[in-house]
PDB file of C-alpha atoms in Angstrom:
ATOM      1  CA  MET A 436      10.630  -8.134 -75.192  1.00 52.00           C
ATOM      2  CA  THR A 437      10.714  -4.351 -75.347  1.00 59.00           C
ATOM      3  CA  SER A 438       7.900  -2.325 -76.878  1.00 84.00           C
ATOM      4  CA  ALA A 439       5.935  -5.367 -77.994  1.00 95.00           C
ATOM      5  CA  THR A 440       2.680  -4.597 -79.772  1.00 97.00           C
ATOM      6  CA  PRO A 441      -0.539  -6.454 -78.993  1.00 98.00           C
ATOM      7  CA  ALA A 442      -1.759  -8.308 -82.056  1.00 98.00           C
ATOM      8  CA  TYR A 443      -4.923 -10.389 -82.330  1.00 98.00           C
ATOM      9  CA  VAL A 444      -5.144 -13.406 -84.627  1.00 98.00           C
ATOM     10  CA  ALA A 445      -8.300 -15.361 -85.472  1.00 98.00           C
ATOM     11  CA  ILE A 446      -7.773 -19.089 -85.986  1.00 97.00           C
ATOM     12  CA  GLY A 447     -10.166 -21.352 -87.859  1.00 94.00           C
ATOM     13  CA  ALA A 448     -10.236 -24.824 -89.369  1.00 93.00           C
ATOM     14  CA  ASN A 449     -12.916 -27.140 -90.742  1.00 91.00           C
ATOM     15  CA  LEU A 450     -11.016 -29.972 -92.405  1.00 88.00           C
ATOM     16  CA  GLY A 451      -9.385 -32.936 -90.686  1.00 89.00           C
ATOM     17  CA  ASP A 452      -9.078 -32.846 -86.884  1.00 93.00           C
ATOM     18  CA  ALA A 453      -9.969 -29.166 -86.650  1.00 94.00           C
ATOM     19  CA  GLN A 454      -9.765 -28.962 -82.837  1.00 96.00           C
ATOM     20  CA  ALA A 455      -6.243 -30.417 -82.840  1.00 96.00           C
ATOM     21  CA  THR A 456      -5.271 -28.107 -85.704  1.00 95.00           C
ATOM     22  CA  VAL A 457      -6.476 -24.995 -83.868  1.00 97.00           C
ATOM     23  CA  ARG A 458      -4.687 -26.022 -80.659  1.00 97.00           C
ATOM     24  CA  ARG A 459      -1.472 -26.756 -82.594  1.00 96.00           C
ATOM     25  CA  ALA A 460      -1.753 -23.373 -84.333  1.00 97.00           C
ATOM     26  CA  MET A 461      -1.960 -21.663 -80.925  1.00 97.00           C
ATOM     27  CA  ASP A 462       1.291 -23.373 -79.925  1.00 97.00           C
ATOM     28  CA  GLU A 463       2.947 -22.470 -83.229  1.00 97.00           C
ATOM     29  CA  LEU A 464       1.891 -18.824 -82.856  1.00 98.00           C
ATOM     30  CA  ALA A 465       3.401 -18.819 -79.362  1.00 96.00           C
ATOM     31  CA  ALA A 466       6.691 -19.992 -80.878  1.00 96.00           C
ATOM     32  CA  LEU A 467       6.967 -17.281 -83.551  1.00 97.00           C
ATOM     33  CA  PRO A 468      10.164 -15.216 -83.406  1.00 95.00           C
ATOM     34  CA  HIS A 469      10.011 -11.993 -81.372  1.00 96.00           C
ATOM     35  CA  THR A 470       6.529 -12.979 -80.196  1.00 97.00           C
ATOM     36  CA  ARG A 471       4.864 -14.361 -77.105  1.00 96.00           C
ATOM     37  CA  LEU A 472       1.358 -15.632 -76.543  1.00 97.00           C
ATOM     38  CA  ALA A 473      -0.457 -13.322 -74.105  1.00 97.00           C
ATOM     39  CA  ALA A 474      -3.954 -14.888 -74.152  1.00 98.00           C
ATOM     40  CA  ARG A 475      -5.953 -17.599 -75.875  1.00 98.00           C
ATOM     41  CA  SER A 476      -9.710 -17.913 -76.103  1.00 98.00           C
ATOM     42  CA  SER A 477     -11.766 -21.032 -75.663  1.00 98.00           C
ATOM     43  CA  LEU A 478     -12.528 -23.064 -78.764  1.00 98.00           C
ATOM     44  CA  TYR A 479     -15.835 -22.362 -80.514  1.00 98.00           C
ATOM     45  CA  ARG A 480     -17.812 -24.361 -83.069  1.00 97.00           C
ATOM     46  CA  SER A 481     -19.554 -22.297 -85.730  1.00 95.00           C
ATOM     47  CA  ALA A 482     -21.482 -22.858 -88.916  1.00 89.00           C
ATOM     48  CA  PRO A 483     -19.630 -21.868 -92.094  1.00 84.00           C
ATOM     49  CA  PHE A 484     -20.149 -18.146 -92.750  1.00 76.00           C
ATOM     50  CA  GLU A 485     -20.775 -17.279 -96.414  1.00 74.00           C
ATOM     51  CA  ALA A 486     -19.314 -20.708 -97.187  1.00 72.00           C
ATOM     52  CA  GLN A 487     -20.123 -24.409 -97.449  1.00 73.00           C
ATOM     53  CA  GLY A 488     -18.683 -27.443 -95.720  1.00 81.00           C
ATOM     54  CA  PRO A 489     -18.356 -28.790 -92.187  1.00 89.00           C
ATOM     55  CA  ASP A 490     -18.617 -26.635 -89.083  1.00 93.00           C
ATOM     56  CA  PHE A 491     -15.536 -24.623 -88.164  1.00 93.00           C
ATOM     57  CA  ILE A 492     -13.533 -24.708 -84.976  1.00 96.00           C
ATOM     58  CA  ASN A 493     -12.486 -21.139 -84.142  1.00 97.00           C
ATOM     59  CA  ALA A 494     -10.459 -19.267 -81.546  1.00 98.00           C
ATOM     60  CA  VAL A 495      -8.629 -15.961 -81.124  1.00 98.00           C
ATOM     61  CA  VAL A 496      -5.227 -15.367 -79.570  1.00 98.00           C
ATOM     62  CA  GLU A 497      -3.527 -12.242 -78.350  1.00 98.00           C
ATOM     63  CA  LEU A 498       0.146 -12.037 -79.218  1.00 98.00           C
ATOM     64  CA  ARG A 499       2.713  -9.554 -78.004  1.00 98.00           C
ATOM     65  CA  THR A 500       5.156  -9.069 -80.850  1.00 98.00           C
ATOM     66  CA  THR A 501       7.880  -6.826 -82.165  1.00 97.00           C
ATOM     67  CA  LEU A 502       7.203  -8.057 -85.704  1.00 97.00           C
ATOM     68  CA  ASP A 503       5.655  -5.398 -87.917  1.00 96.00           C
ATOM     69  CA  PRO A 504       2.240  -6.200 -89.447  1.00 97.00           C
ATOM     70  CA  LEU A 505       3.563  -7.454 -92.796  1.00 97.00           C
ATOM     71  CA  ALA A 506       6.232  -9.625 -91.165  1.00 97.00           C
ATOM     72  CA  LEU A 507       3.599 -11.112 -88.866  1.00 98.00           C
ATOM     73  CA  LEU A 508       1.284 -11.711 -91.844  1.00 97.00           C
ATOM     74  CA  ALA A 509       4.116 -13.547 -93.634  1.00 97.00           C
ATOM     75  CA  GLU A 510       4.549 -15.805 -90.591  1.00 97.00           C
ATOM     76  CA  LEU A 511       0.788 -16.499 -90.490  1.00 97.00           C
ATOM     77  CA  GLN A 512       0.769 -17.413 -94.174  1.00 94.00           C
ATOM     78  CA  ARG A 513       3.803 -19.682 -93.655  1.00 95.00           C
ATOM     79  CA  LEU A 514       1.964 -21.544 -90.870  1.00 95.00           C
ATOM     80  CA  GLU A 515      -1.131 -21.893 -93.093  1.00 92.00           C
ATOM     81  CA  ALA A 516       0.981 -23.321 -95.919  1.00 89.00           C
ATOM     82  CA  GLU A 517       2.708 -25.759 -93.558  1.00 90.00           C
ATOM     83  CA  ALA A 518      -0.758 -26.941 -92.450  1.00 86.00           C
ATOM     84  CA  GLY A 519      -1.668 -27.693 -96.066  1.00 79.00           C
ATOM     85  CA  ARG A 520      -3.838 -24.635 -96.663  1.00 67.00           C
ATOM     86  CA  GLU A 521      -5.071 -24.394-100.224  1.00 65.00           C
ATOM     87  CA  ARG A 522      -7.115 -21.554-101.717  1.00 60.00           C
ATOM     88  CA  PRO A 523      -9.063 -23.143-104.606  1.00 55.00           C
ATOM     89  CA  TYR A 524     -11.863 -20.562-104.300  1.00 57.00           C
ATOM     90  CA  ARG A 525     -13.086 -17.837-101.943  1.00 60.00           C
ATOM     91  CA  ASN A 526     -14.243 -19.182 -98.547  1.00 58.00           C
ATOM     92  CA  ALA A 527     -13.321 -22.773 -99.444  1.00 58.00           C
ATOM     93  CA  PRO A 528     -13.099 -25.286 -96.580  1.00 60.00           C
ATOM     94  CA  ARG A 529      -9.655 -25.055 -95.014  1.00 74.00           C
ATOM     95  CA  THR A 530      -7.153 -26.985 -92.980  1.00 83.00           C
ATOM     96  CA  LEU A 531      -6.091 -23.755 -91.247  1.00 93.00           C
ATOM     97  CA  ASP A 532      -7.052 -20.099 -91.536  1.00 91.00           C
ATOM     98  CA  LEU A 533      -5.112 -17.413 -89.659  1.00 96.00           C
ATOM     99  CA  ASP A 534      -6.426 -13.848 -89.917  1.00 95.00           C
ATOM    100  CA  LEU A 535      -4.593 -10.869 -88.470  1.00 98.00           C
ATOM    101  CA  LEU A 536      -7.419  -8.896 -86.871  1.00 98.00           C
ATOM    102  CA  ARG A 537      -5.533  -6.049 -85.223  1.00 98.00           C
ATOM    103  CA  HIS A 538      -1.919  -5.012 -84.774  1.00 98.00           C
ATOM    104  CA  GLY A 539      -1.858  -2.398 -82.035  1.00 97.00           C
ATOM    105  CA  ASP A 540      -3.417   0.802 -83.315  1.00 96.00           C
ATOM    106  CA  THR A 541      -2.183   0.236 -86.869  1.00 97.00           C
ATOM    107  CA  THR A 542      -4.556   1.181 -89.633  1.00 97.00           C
ATOM    108  CA  MET A 543      -3.504   0.270 -93.155  1.00 96.00           C
ATOM    109  CA  GLN A 544      -4.973  -0.798 -96.455  1.00 96.00           C
ATOM    110  CA  THR A 545      -2.682  -2.476 -98.968  1.00 95.00           C
ATOM    111  CA  ALA A 546      -3.147  -5.142-101.613  1.00 94.00           C
ATOM    112  CA  VAL A 547      -2.140  -7.826 -99.089  1.00 93.00           C
ATOM    113  CA  LEU A 548      -3.304  -6.530 -95.703  1.00 96.00           C
ATOM    114  CA  THR A 549      -6.039  -4.311 -94.299  1.00 96.00           C
ATOM    115  CA  LEU A 550      -5.994  -3.427 -90.593  1.00 97.00           C
ATOM    116  CA  PRO A 551      -8.109  -3.621 -88.600  1.00 96.00           C
ATOM    117  CA  HIS A 552      -9.528  -6.665 -90.402  1.00 96.00           C
ATOM    118  CA  PRO A 553     -12.339  -5.276 -92.587  1.00 94.00           C
ATOM    119  CA  ARG A 554     -14.942  -7.999 -91.918  1.00 92.00           C
ATOM    120  CA  MET A 555     -14.307  -8.926 -88.286  1.00 95.00           C
ATOM    121  CA  ASP A 556     -17.396  -7.001 -87.101  1.00 94.00           C
ATOM    122  CA  GLU A 557     -19.631  -9.230 -89.254  1.00 94.00           C
ATOM    123  CA  ARG A 558     -18.499 -12.521 -87.754  1.00 95.00           C
ATOM    124  CA  ALA A 559     -19.610 -14.065 -84.481  1.00 96.00           C
ATOM    125  CA  PHE A 560     -16.759 -16.588 -84.771  1.00 96.00           C
ATOM    126  CA  VAL A 561     -14.327 -13.677 -84.433  1.00 97.00           C
ATOM    127  CA  LEU A 562     -16.191 -11.371 -82.050  1.00 98.00           C
ATOM    128  CA  LEU A 563     -17.142 -13.919 -79.366  1.00 98.00           C
ATOM    129  CA  PRO A 564     -13.640 -15.348 -78.824  1.00 98.00           C
ATOM    130  CA  LEU A 565     -12.141 -11.840 -79.115  1.00 98.00           C
ATOM    131  CA  ALA A 566     -14.574 -10.549 -76.483  1.00 98.00           C
ATOM    132  CA  GLU A 567     -13.544 -13.424 -74.214  1.00 98.00           C
ATOM    133  CA  ILE A 568      -9.856 -12.380 -74.153  1.00 98.00           C
ATOM    134  CA  ALA A 569     -10.128  -8.632 -74.885  1.00 98.00           C
ATOM    135  CA  PRO A 570     -13.587  -7.435 -73.799  1.00 98.00           C
ATOM    136  CA  ALA A 571     -12.654  -3.764 -74.227  1.00 97.00           C
ATOM    137  CA  LEU A 572     -12.280  -4.344 -77.972  1.00 97.00           C
ATOM    138  CA  VAL A 573     -15.830  -5.646 -78.545  1.00 97.00           C
ATOM    139  CA  SER A 574     -19.004  -3.705 -77.787  1.00 97.00           C
ATOM    140  CA  SER A 575     -22.380  -5.135 -76.851  1.00 97.00           C
ATOM    141  CA  ALA A 576     -23.742  -3.548 -80.046  1.00 97.00           C
ATOM    142  CA  GLN A 577     -21.218  -5.520 -82.117  1.00 97.00           C
ATOM    143  CA  LEU A 578     -22.219  -8.740 -80.362  1.00 97.00           C
ATOM    144  CA  GLU A 579     -25.910  -7.970 -80.857  1.00 97.00           C
ATOM    145  CA  ARG A 580     -25.407  -7.557 -84.629  1.00 97.00           C
ATOM    146  CA  VAL A 581     -24.025 -11.124 -84.925  1.00 96.00           C
ATOM    147  CA  SER A 582     -26.369 -12.745 -82.395  1.00 96.00           C
ATOM    148  CA  GLY A 583     -28.259 -14.646 -85.117  1.00 94.00           C
ATOM    149  CA  GLN A 584     -25.168 -16.604 -86.206  1.00 94.00           C
ATOM    150  CA  ARG A 585     -24.890 -20.170 -84.908  1.00 93.00           C
ATOM    151  CA  ILE A 586     -21.882 -20.551 -82.607  1.00 95.00           C
ATOM    152  CA  GLU A 587     -21.173 -22.538 -79.431  1.00 96.00           C
ATOM    153  CA  ARG A 588     -18.333 -22.369 -76.962  1.00 97.00           C
ATOM    154  CA  LEU A 589     -16.726 -25.783 -76.497  1.00 95.00           C
TER     155      LEU A 589
END
């Protein structure tokens, strides 16, 4: 794959068999067109953040893709829909949540996508798995700011 861009995707689920869902999502991301899976983090269990419901299972993957950010976002939303994702209200429990964190050095702010992800620095469930697979992208100061959030590596 020529000139593939590194893209980082956060994966989360807290309904049904969340561990199986997150693992399946990793495999589905690896099978996206014009994309290969470059790295996958461990699974993490975290308390809901600004939300209610069961604990989440989270992970982050690094993809190498020639899809542009909006095409990749469309694929992520397709996978969420296929997993039964519903959006009854903000931060509702979910069968599958796929967030595009970064797409190379792209910075953009549109009605449907902001890159880098605007709230990733606030969330231990994003920063810890991201630091595991891409330590250069996460500073110790960022990790310190989320150190009070409950999260465990599985």
